[in-house]
Tab-separated table of C-alpha atoms in Angstrom:
chain	number	residue	atom	x	y	z
A	1102	UNK	CA	93.659	53.594	106.814
A	1103	UNK	CA	97.386	53.971	107.509
A	1104	UNK	CA	98.731	57.095	109.149
A	1105	UNK	CA	99.993	59.888	106.941
A	1106	UNK	CA	103.781	59.499	106.827
A	1107	UNK	CA	106.057	62.529	106.974
A	1108	UNK	CA	109.808	63.092	106.692
A	1109	UNK	CA	111.477	66.182	108.140
A	1110	UNK	CA	114.323	67.899	106.313
A	1111	UNK	CA	115.720	70.523	108.631
A	1112	UNK	CA	115.644	70.262	112.413
A	1113	UNK	CA	116.321	73.798	113.526
A	1114	UNK	CA	113.823	75.791	115.550
A	1115	UNK	CA	111.116	75.549	112.875
A	1116	UNK	CA	111.616	71.914	111.908
A	1117	UNK	CA	111.825	70.770	115.516
A	1118	UNK	CA	108.764	72.805	116.405
A	1119	UNK	CA	106.737	71.261	113.591
A	1120	UNK	CA	107.816	67.795	114.642
A	1121	UNK	CA	106.712	68.436	118.231
A	1122	UNK	CA	103.385	69.811	117.003
A	1123	UNK	CA	102.727	66.604	115.089
A	1124	UNK	CA	103.787	64.356	117.949
A	1125	UNK	CA	101.907	66.226	120.654
A	1126	UNK	CA	98.866	67.695	118.928
A	1127	UNK	CA	98.015	65.812	115.739
A	1128	UNK	CA	96.208	62.537	115.093
A	1129	UNK	CA	96.636	60.150	112.174
A	1130	UNK	CA	100.169	61.173	111.217
A	1131	UNK	CA	103.566	59.561	111.845
A	1132	UNK	CA	107.135	60.829	111.503
A	1133	UNK	CA	109.135	58.232	109.575
A	1134	UNK	CA	112.343	60.074	108.686
A	1135	UNK	CA	114.554	62.972	109.761
A	1136	UNK	CA	117.292	64.767	107.834
A	1137	UNK	CA	119.578	67.266	109.555
A	1138	UNK	CA	122.946	68.924	109.189
A	1139	UNK	CA	123.929	69.767	112.765
A	1140	UNK	CA	126.683	67.285	113.712
A	1141	UNK	CA	125.387	67.275	117.293
A	1142	UNK	CA	122.096	65.769	116.100
A	1143	UNK	CA	123.280	63.276	113.489
A	1144	UNK	CA	122.968	59.637	114.540
A	1145	UNK	CA	120.670	60.403	117.461
A	1146	UNK	CA	117.071	59.340	117.882
A	1147	UNK	CA	114.668	62.105	116.931
A	1148	UNK	CA	112.964	61.827	120.301
A	1149	UNK	CA	116.234	62.712	122.018
A	1150	UNK	CA	116.889	65.586	119.618
A	1151	UNK	CA	113.444	67.010	120.335
A	1152	UNK	CA	113.958	66.732	124.071
A	1153	UNK	CA	111.240	64.141	124.552
A	1154	UNK	CA	111.330	61.490	127.243
A	1155	UNK	CA	111.049	58.662	124.750
A	1156	UNK	CA	112.696	57.375	121.606
A	1157	UNK	CA	110.779	57.436	118.335
A	1158	UNK	CA	112.794	54.876	116.413
A	1159	UNK	CA	113.736	57.554	113.862
A	1160	UNK	CA	117.458	58.286	113.565
A	1161	UNK	CA	118.545	61.722	112.340
A	1162	UNK	CA	120.608	61.348	109.167
A	1163	UNK	CA	122.803	63.694	107.142
A	1164	UNK	CA	122.281	61.607	103.994
A	1165	UNK	CA	119.117	62.979	102.354
A	1166	UNK	CA	119.379	60.857	99.215
A	1167	UNK	CA	119.443	57.670	101.256
A	1168	UNK	CA	116.568	58.701	103.541
A	1169	UNK	CA	114.378	59.756	100.626
A	1170	UNK	CA	115.154	56.586	98.669
A	1171	UNK	CA	114.738	54.099	101.499
A	1172	UNK	CA	111.809	55.651	103.399
A	1173	UNK	CA	108.196	55.427	102.280
A	1174	UNK	CA	106.442	58.723	102.996
A	1175	UNK	CA	103.564	60.874	101.761
A	1176	UNK	CA	105.196	64.247	102.284
A	1177	UNK	CA	108.377	66.034	103.345
A	1178	UNK	CA	108.294	69.102	105.580
A	1179	UNK	CA	111.283	71.162	104.484
A	1180	UNK	CA	112.896	73.971	106.512
A	1181	UNK	CA	116.503	74.771	105.649
A	1182	UNK	CA	116.957	78.121	103.870
A	1183	UNK	CA	115.018	81.142	102.593
A	1184	UNK	CA	115.822	81.589	98.914
A	1185	UNK	CA	114.593	79.502	95.975
A	1186	UNK	CA	118.028	79.198	94.382
A	1187	UNK	CA	119.379	77.699	97.598
A	1188	UNK	CA	116.582	75.187	98.197
A	1189	UNK	CA	116.055	74.229	94.541
A	1190	UNK	CA	118.468	71.241	94.659
A	1191	UNK	CA	116.910	69.951	97.880
A	1192	UNK	CA	113.323	70.277	96.699
A	1193	UNK	CA	114.235	68.698	93.365
A	1194	UNK	CA	115.663	65.719	95.219
A	1195	UNK	CA	112.460	65.343	97.250
A	1196	UNK	CA	110.259	65.561	94.173
A	1197	UNK	CA	112.330	63.038	92.233
A	1198	UNK	CA	111.823	60.581	95.094
A	1199	UNK	CA	108.078	60.798	94.476
A	1200	UNK	CA	107.136	62.725	97.600
A	1201	UNK	CA	105.050	65.851	98.120
A	1202	UNK	CA	106.805	68.758	99.796
A	1203	UNK	CA	105.863	71.731	101.936
A	1204	UNK	CA	108.701	74.208	102.409
A	1205	UNK	CA	108.893	77.303	104.599
A	1206	UNK	CA	111.513	78.929	102.361
A	1207	UNK	CA	110.054	82.420	102.031
A	1208	UNK	CA	110.715	82.868	98.313
A	1209	UNK	CA	109.040	79.543	97.587
A	1210	UNK	CA	105.658	81.052	98.517
A	1211	UNK	CA	105.753	82.407	94.944
A	1212	UNK	CA	109.068	81.518	93.290
A	1213	UNK	CA	107.751	82.859	89.981
A	1214	UNK	CA	108.599	86.377	91.203
A	1215	UNK	CA	112.386	86.187	91.567
A	1216	UNK	CA	113.267	82.936	89.770
A	1217	UNK	CA	110.664	82.143	87.094
A	1218	UNK	CA	113.023	79.722	85.374
A	1219	UNK	CA	113.444	77.642	88.529
A	1220	UNK	CA	109.710	77.843	89.196
A	1221	UNK	CA	109.005	76.386	85.751
A	1222	UNK	CA	111.522	73.603	86.305
A	1223	UNK	CA	109.998	72.718	89.680
A	1224	UNK	CA	106.482	72.745	88.266
A	1225	UNK	CA	107.422	70.416	85.410
A	1226	UNK	CA	109.382	68.150	87.720
A	1227	UNK	CA	106.459	67.910	90.146
A	1228	UNK	CA	104.026	67.073	87.369
A	1229	UNK	CA	106.364	64.433	85.953
A	1230	UNK	CA	106.610	62.782	89.370
A	1231	UNK	CA	102.910	63.322	90.195
A	1232	UNK	CA	103.549	65.245	93.415
A	1233	UNK	CA	102.791	68.717	94.758
A	1234	UNK	CA	105.101	71.503	95.967
A	1235	UNK	CA	103.926	74.307	98.276
A	1236	UNK	CA	105.763	77.150	99.976
A	1237	UNK	CA	104.026	78.629	103.000
A	1238	UNK	CA	104.479	80.157	106.439
A	1239	UNK	CA	103.016	82.906	108.564
A	1240	UNK	CA	104.413	85.647	106.316
A	1241	UNK	CA	104.617	85.195	103.397
A	1242	UNK	CA	101.942	82.550	103.198
A	1243	UNK	CA	99.285	83.852	105.548
A	1244	UNK	CA	99.111	87.285	107.216
A	1245	UNK	CA	100.013	89.618	104.342
A	1246	UNK	CA	98.491	87.579	101.508
A	1247	UNK	CA	96.163	84.620	102.231
A	1248	UNK	CA	94.400	86.390	105.110
A	1249	UNK	CA	93.901	89.508	102.980
A	1250	UNK	CA	92.564	87.526	100.036
A	1251	UNK	CA	90.174	85.577	102.252
A	1252	UNK	CA	88.683	88.802	103.634
A	1253	UNK	CA	88.400	90.266	100.136
A	1254	UNK	CA	85.981	87.450	99.353
A	1255	UNK	CA	83.279	89.522	101.073
A	1256	UNK	CA	83.898	92.508	98.778
A	1257	UNK	CA	82.054	93.339	95.572
A	1258	UNK	CA	84.749	95.841	94.636
A	1259	UNK	CA	88.341	96.227	95.840
A	1260	UNK	CA	90.066	99.546	95.147
A	1261	UNK	CA	93.090	99.520	97.406
A	1262	UNK	CA	94.790	97.370	100.026
A	1263	UNK	CA	96.902	98.451	102.978
A	1264	UNK	CA	98.299	96.013	105.520
A	1265	UNK	CA	100.912	96.104	108.240
A	1266	UNK	CA	102.622	93.532	110.409
A	1267	UNK	CA	104.316	95.166	113.391
A	1268	UNK	CA	106.385	92.717	115.359
A	1269	UNK	CA	109.022	92.222	118.017
A	1270	UNK	CA	112.388	90.856	116.912
A	1271	UNK	CA	113.598	90.207	120.454
A	1272	UNK	CA	113.092	86.399	120.433
A	1273	UNK	CA	115.202	85.902	117.308
A	1274	UNK	CA	118.849	84.951	116.994
A	1275	UNK	CA	121.979	86.635	115.621
A	1276	UNK	CA	121.273	85.873	111.961
A	1277	UNK	CA	117.997	87.777	112.025
A	1278	UNK	CA	119.618	90.649	113.921
A	1279	UNK	CA	122.179	90.993	111.153
A	1280	UNK	CA	119.696	90.834	108.279
A	1281	UNK	CA	117.531	93.471	109.993
A	1282	UNK	CA	120.467	95.742	110.823
A	1283	UNK	CA	119.896	95.622	114.581
A	1284	UNK	CA	122.859	97.071	116.482
A	1285	UNK	CA	124.308	99.019	113.559
A	1286	UNK	CA	124.800	102.750	113.172
A	1287	UNK	CA	122.593	104.565	110.676
A	1288	UNK	CA	125.518	104.771	108.251
A	1289	UNK	CA	126.213	101.049	108.619
A	1290	UNK	CA	122.514	100.309	108.078
A	1291	UNK	CA	122.397	102.308	104.849
A	1292	UNK	CA	125.581	100.648	103.613
A	1293	UNK	CA	124.124	97.230	104.470
A	1294	UNK	CA	120.972	97.935	102.485
A	1295	UNK	CA	123.050	98.934	99.472
A	1296	UNK	CA	125.255	95.840	99.688
A	1297	UNK	CA	122.343	93.478	100.284
A	1298	UNK	CA	123.578	92.415	103.726
A	1299	UNK	CA	120.520	94.006	105.336
A	1300	UNK	CA	117.439	92.636	103.600
A	1301	UNK	CA	114.582	93.409	105.971
A	1302	UNK	CA	111.590	91.169	105.348
A	1303	UNK	CA	111.914	88.363	102.793
A	1304	UNK	CA	108.617	87.875	100.992
A	1305	UNK	CA	107.041	91.234	100.176
A	1306	UNK	CA	107.255	90.752	96.431
A	1307	UNK	CA	105.842	87.270	96.773
A	1308	UNK	CA	102.881	88.487	98.845
A	1309	UNK	CA	102.113	91.318	96.432
A	1310	UNK	CA	102.319	88.903	93.503
A	1311	UNK	CA	99.859	86.516	95.164
A	1312	UNK	CA	97.422	89.337	95.968
A	1313	UNK	CA	97.557	90.919	92.526
A	1314	UNK	CA	97.321	87.634	90.630
A	1315	UNK	CA	94.370	86.428	92.705
A	1316	UNK	CA	92.476	89.710	92.302
A	1317	UNK	CA	93.257	89.955	88.599
A	1318	UNK	CA	95.336	93.106	88.895
A	1319	UNK	CA	98.278	93.679	86.551
A	1320	UNK	CA	100.796	95.876	88.352
A	1321	UNK	CA	103.186	98.264	86.655
A	1322	UNK	CA	105.863	97.987	89.324
A	1323	UNK	CA	106.660	97.146	92.928
A	1324	UNK	CA	108.841	99.558	94.907
A	1325	UNK	CA	110.475	98.655	98.211
A	1326	UNK	CA	112.036	100.917	100.837
A	1327	UNK	CA	114.023	100.016	103.953
A	1328	UNK	CA	114.519	102.568	106.718
A	1329	UNK	CA	116.380	102.276	110.029
A	1330	UNK	CA	114.364	102.358	113.249
A	1331	UNK	CA	116.642	104.351	115.549
A	1332	UNK	CA	116.233	103.918	119.290
A	1333	UNK	CA	116.291	106.693	121.868
A	1334	UNK	CA	116.642	104.228	124.756
A	1335	UNK	CA	118.975	101.357	125.556
A	1336	UNK	CA	117.731	97.955	124.362
A	1337	UNK	CA	119.212	94.508	124.809
A	1338	UNK	CA	118.564	90.874	123.886
A	1339	UNK	CA	120.722	87.790	124.468
A	1340	UNK	CA	122.270	88.422	121.063
A	1341	UNK	CA	122.630	92.188	120.702
A	1342	UNK	CA	123.054	95.394	122.703
A	1343	UNK	CA	121.730	98.600	121.194
A	1344	UNK	CA	122.716	102.006	122.535
A	1345	UNK	CA	120.589	105.158	122.058
A	1346	UNK	CA	121.122	106.532	118.557
A	1347	UNK	CA	121.750	103.077	117.076
A	1348	UNK	CA	119.449	100.973	114.918
A	1349	UNK	CA	116.924	98.769	116.732
A	1350	UNK	CA	115.198	97.439	113.635
A	1351	UNK	CA	114.034	97.980	110.076
A	1352	UNK	CA	110.912	99.595	108.650
A	1353	UNK	CA	110.398	97.764	105.371
A	1354	UNK	CA	107.615	98.889	103.043
A	1355	UNK	CA	106.558	97.537	99.640
A	1356	UNK	CA	104.220	99.376	97.285
A	1357	UNK	CA	102.484	97.984	94.226
A	1358	UNK	CA	101.437	100.433	91.490
A	1359	UNK	CA	98.812	100.179	88.756
A	1360	UNK	CA	98.341	102.995	86.249
A	1361	UNK	CA	100.530	105.188	88.398
A	1362	UNK	CA	98.397	104.657	91.496
A	1363	UNK	CA	99.570	102.910	94.672
A	1364	UNK	CA	96.993	100.169	95.166
A	1365	UNK	CA	98.823	97.680	97.391
A	1366	UNK	CA	100.853	98.824	100.394
A	1367	UNK	CA	102.467	96.341	102.751
A	1368	UNK	CA	104.410	97.535	105.799
A	1369	UNK	CA	106.564	95.454	108.113
A	1370	UNK	CA	108.389	97.462	110.809
A	1371	UNK	CA	110.421	95.085	112.954
A	1372	UNK	CA	112.510	95.972	116.000
A	1373	UNK	CA	113.676	94.598	119.323
A	1374	UNK	CA	111.624	95.531	122.391
A	1375	UNK	CA	109.273	97.958	120.630
A	1376	UNK	CA	107.364	98.389	123.903
A	1377	UNK	CA	110.287	100.383	125.333
A	1378	UNK	CA	109.198	103.291	123.139
A	1379	UNK	CA	105.470	102.702	123.302
A	1380	UNK	CA	105.122	100.750	120.050
A	1381	UNK	CA	102.459	98.041	120.105
A	1382	UNK	CA	102.810	94.957	117.954
A	1383	UNK	CA	99.959	93.644	115.835
A	1384	UNK	CA	98.601	92.689	112.426
A	1385	UNK	CA	96.363	95.118	110.553
A	1386	UNK	CA	94.520	95.075	107.224
A	1387	UNK	CA	92.387	97.682	105.461
A	1388	UNK	CA	90.654	96.757	102.205
A	1389	UNK	CA	89.146	99.856	100.595
A	1390	UNK	CA	86.173	98.905	98.464
A	1391	UNK	CA	82.548	97.854	98.613
A	1392	UNK	CA	82.369	97.267	101.481
A	1393	UNK	CA	85.527	98.597	103.131
A	1394	UNK	CA	86.881	95.983	105.533
A	1395	UNK	CA	89.138	96.727	108.484
A	1396	UNK	CA	90.897	93.996	110.454
A	1397	UNK	CA	92.920	94.532	113.604
A	1398	UNK	CA	94.758	92.004	115.746
A	1399	UNK	CA	96.514	93.945	118.480
A	1400	UNK	CA	98.796	91.088	119.347
A	1401	UNK	CA	100.924	89.900	116.470
A	1402	UNK	CA	100.453	86.331	115.340
A	1403	UNK	CA	103.709	84.795	116.629
A	1404	UNK	CA	106.001	84.306	113.667
A	1405	UNK	CA	107.494	81.003	114.739
A	1406	UNK	CA	104.286	79.337	115.909
A	1407	UNK	CA	102.357	80.713	112.936
A	1408	UNK	CA	104.878	79.405	110.425
A	1409	UNK	CA	105.022	75.960	112.013
A	1410	UNK	CA	101.230	75.774	112.159
A	1411	UNK	CA	100.747	76.895	108.560
A	1412	UNK	CA	103.089	74.211	107.242
A	1413	UNK	CA	101.621	71.368	109.290
A	1414	UNK	CA	97.998	72.433	108.743
A	1415	UNK	CA	98.422	72.417	104.956
A	1416	UNK	CA	99.463	68.744	104.819
A	1417	UNK	CA	96.031	67.389	103.778
A	1418	UNK	CA	95.508	70.079	101.138
A	1419	UNK	CA	98.890	69.359	99.560
A	1420	UNK	CA	98.442	65.578	99.559
A	1421	UNK	CA	95.005	65.974	97.957
A	1422	UNK	CA	96.126	68.593	95.415
A	1423	UNK	CA	96.843	68.089	91.712
A	1424	UNK	CA	100.481	67.660	90.800
A	1425	UNK	CA	102.628	70.730	90.274
A	1426	UNK	CA	104.065	73.799	91.961
A	1427	UNK	CA	101.152	75.521	93.710
A	1428	UNK	CA	100.612	78.585	95.909
A	1429	UNK	CA	98.388	79.134	98.926
A	1430	UNK	CA	95.545	80.871	97.014
A	1431	UNK	CA	95.356	77.922	94.612
A	1432	UNK	CA	94.562	75.450	97.402
A	1433	UNK	CA	91.545	75.005	99.694
A	1434	UNK	CA	91.408	77.406	102.631
A	1435	UNK	CA	93.772	76.657	105.491
A	1436	UNK	CA	92.393	75.621	108.875
A	1437	UNK	CA	93.713	74.099	112.064
A	1438	UNK	CA	93.839	70.307	112.229
A	1439	UNK	CA	91.832	69.462	115.332
A	1440	UNK	CA	90.806	65.935	114.346
A	1441	UNK	CA	92.272	62.887	112.669
A	1442	UNK	CA	94.231	64.009	109.610
A	1443	UNK	CA	93.421	60.759	107.807
A	1444	UNK	CA	89.761	61.793	107.517
A	1445	UNK	CA	90.856	64.722	105.348
A	1446	UNK	CA	92.917	62.645	102.938
A	1447	UNK	CA	91.367	61.516	99.658
A	1448	UNK	CA	93.087	58.240	98.807
């Protein structure tokens, strides 16, 4: 059997990391195409771009239409932007070329929530071209939805769900610092929330939608709040300096209500160097029901590694899936790919 063939669209930190994972850790899969937009990478061999000591014979191109048309592939791993409206043209192009796609665009984990019209168009387009579309990542895509739903499988009754992902923003770049409000005053933070410049976590509504739909709950509303995490000590990263009294991060909370009762609560406080004020990172889940299940991971699943792994590990499930726009709960359970990927493919 031939290797599974993959094209990469997007060669930033996530795309490059996924490519390295495939080259270094996976069997039965080959990279056959690479699409980028950074002028410094265009025209170079992918091996050079990834910092490897060998060429791969794959040249990075800024012409996606040409790459998709001229390159035979089973799937495209897509990592360019976060919002459905922004990635819709790119994903449409991939689908029209007859290729499956896994994207890490956060809203694409459940595009029905914010852009139901685009979700319908993508679903119809995928079915017409007999391919599958999936949005996934560590969160949304795993920690605050798929992981919770998997654990709920051991419950006879579920009454309420609370989950929190407490993480360190320090490794991230300037874009994330801006969207989280790091380095602003409290007044600037509040103004940024109102204007939409400070968004906090992208994906809460998608995660709540996936949980509620899978459990069969019909929610009345979802309410989100964003609060500044103000530091009392000096904090610094390569991209931002935060004085005492300034904002070091964002406490973003989403609540889902049914019959006036809060039945889904997802919390995601993110800040730089939380350890400087005694805050421990981690992922936590409490499912109140029969039985009540409590999960605690006192070291957060790394966001970058987790997102890269989720996308790569779902390749067989997506290739084997029926055509259409699908979500993580609609596909077989995710697992690490420790063996030859080809053995998981149903040709």
